[in-house]
mmCIF file of C-alpha atoms in Angstrom:
data_model
loop_
_atom_site.group_PDB
_atom_site.id
_atom_site.type_symbol
_atom_site.label_atom_id
_atom_site.label_comp_id
_atom_site.label_asym_id
_atom_site.label_seq_id
_atom_site.Cartn_x
_atom_site.Cartn_y
_atom_site.Cartn_z
ATOM 1 C CA MET A 133 -0.531 11.874 -4.176
ATOM 2 C CA THR A 134 -3.435 12.502 -1.522
ATOM 3 C CA GLU A 135 -2.970 12.521 1.680
ATOM 4 C CA GLU A 136 -5.043 9.323 2.003
ATOM 5 C CA THR A 137 -3.418 7.648 -1.203
ATOM 6 C CA ARG A 138 -0.011 8.479 1.458
ATOM 7 C CA ALA A 139 -1.724 7.503 4.304
ATOM 8 C CA VAL A 140 -2.568 4.092 2.610
ATOM 9 C CA ALA A 141 1.279 3.705 1.524
ATOM 10 C CA ALA A 142 2.794 4.679 4.838
ATOM 11 C CA ASP A 143 0.168 2.005 5.916
ATOM 12 C CA ALA A 144 1.365 -1.090 3.659
ATOM 13 C CA PRO A 145 4.490 -1.585 4.635
ATOM 14 C CA ALA A 146 4.317 -1.578 8.446
ATOM 15 C CA ARG A 147 0.932 -3.220 8.614
ATOM 16 C CA ARG A 148 0.023 -5.053 5.226
ATOM 17 C CA ALA A 149 -3.164 -3.526 5.182
ATOM 18 C CA PRO A 150 -5.608 -5.376 3.268
ATOM 19 C CA ARG A 151 -7.108 -2.579 1.558
ATOM 20 C CA ALA A 152 -3.629 -0.862 0.337
ATOM 21 C CA VAL A 153 -4.040 -4.589 -2.312
ATOM 22 C CA ASP A 154 -7.089 -2.905 -3.637
ATOM 23 C CA ILE A 155 -5.217 0.623 -3.947
ATOM 24 C CA ALA A 156 -1.978 -0.274 -5.026
ATOM 25 C CA PRO A 157 -0.819 -1.781 -8.843
ATOM 26 C CA ALA A 158 0.456 -5.115 -8.325
ATOM 27 C CA ASP A 159 3.474 -4.753 -8.815
ATOM 28 C CA GLU A 160 3.820 -2.298 -5.411
ATOM 29 C CA THR A 161 1.821 -4.800 -3.384
ATOM 30 C CA ILE A 162 3.931 -7.350 -4.393
ATOM 31 C CA ALA A 163 7.445 -5.522 -3.813
ATOM 32 C CA VAL A 164 5.560 -4.680 -0.589
ATOM 33 C CA ALA A 165 5.101 -7.935 0.182
ATOM 34 C CA LYS A 166 8.597 -9.023 -0.035
#
């Protein structure tokens, strides 16, 4: 996992950053949204 991907992954649960939707597979995005 690259530093950028790791930063986005860490960012997503806290901020639910829109860019995470573009990067993460749909299943992961749905799991984070829950």
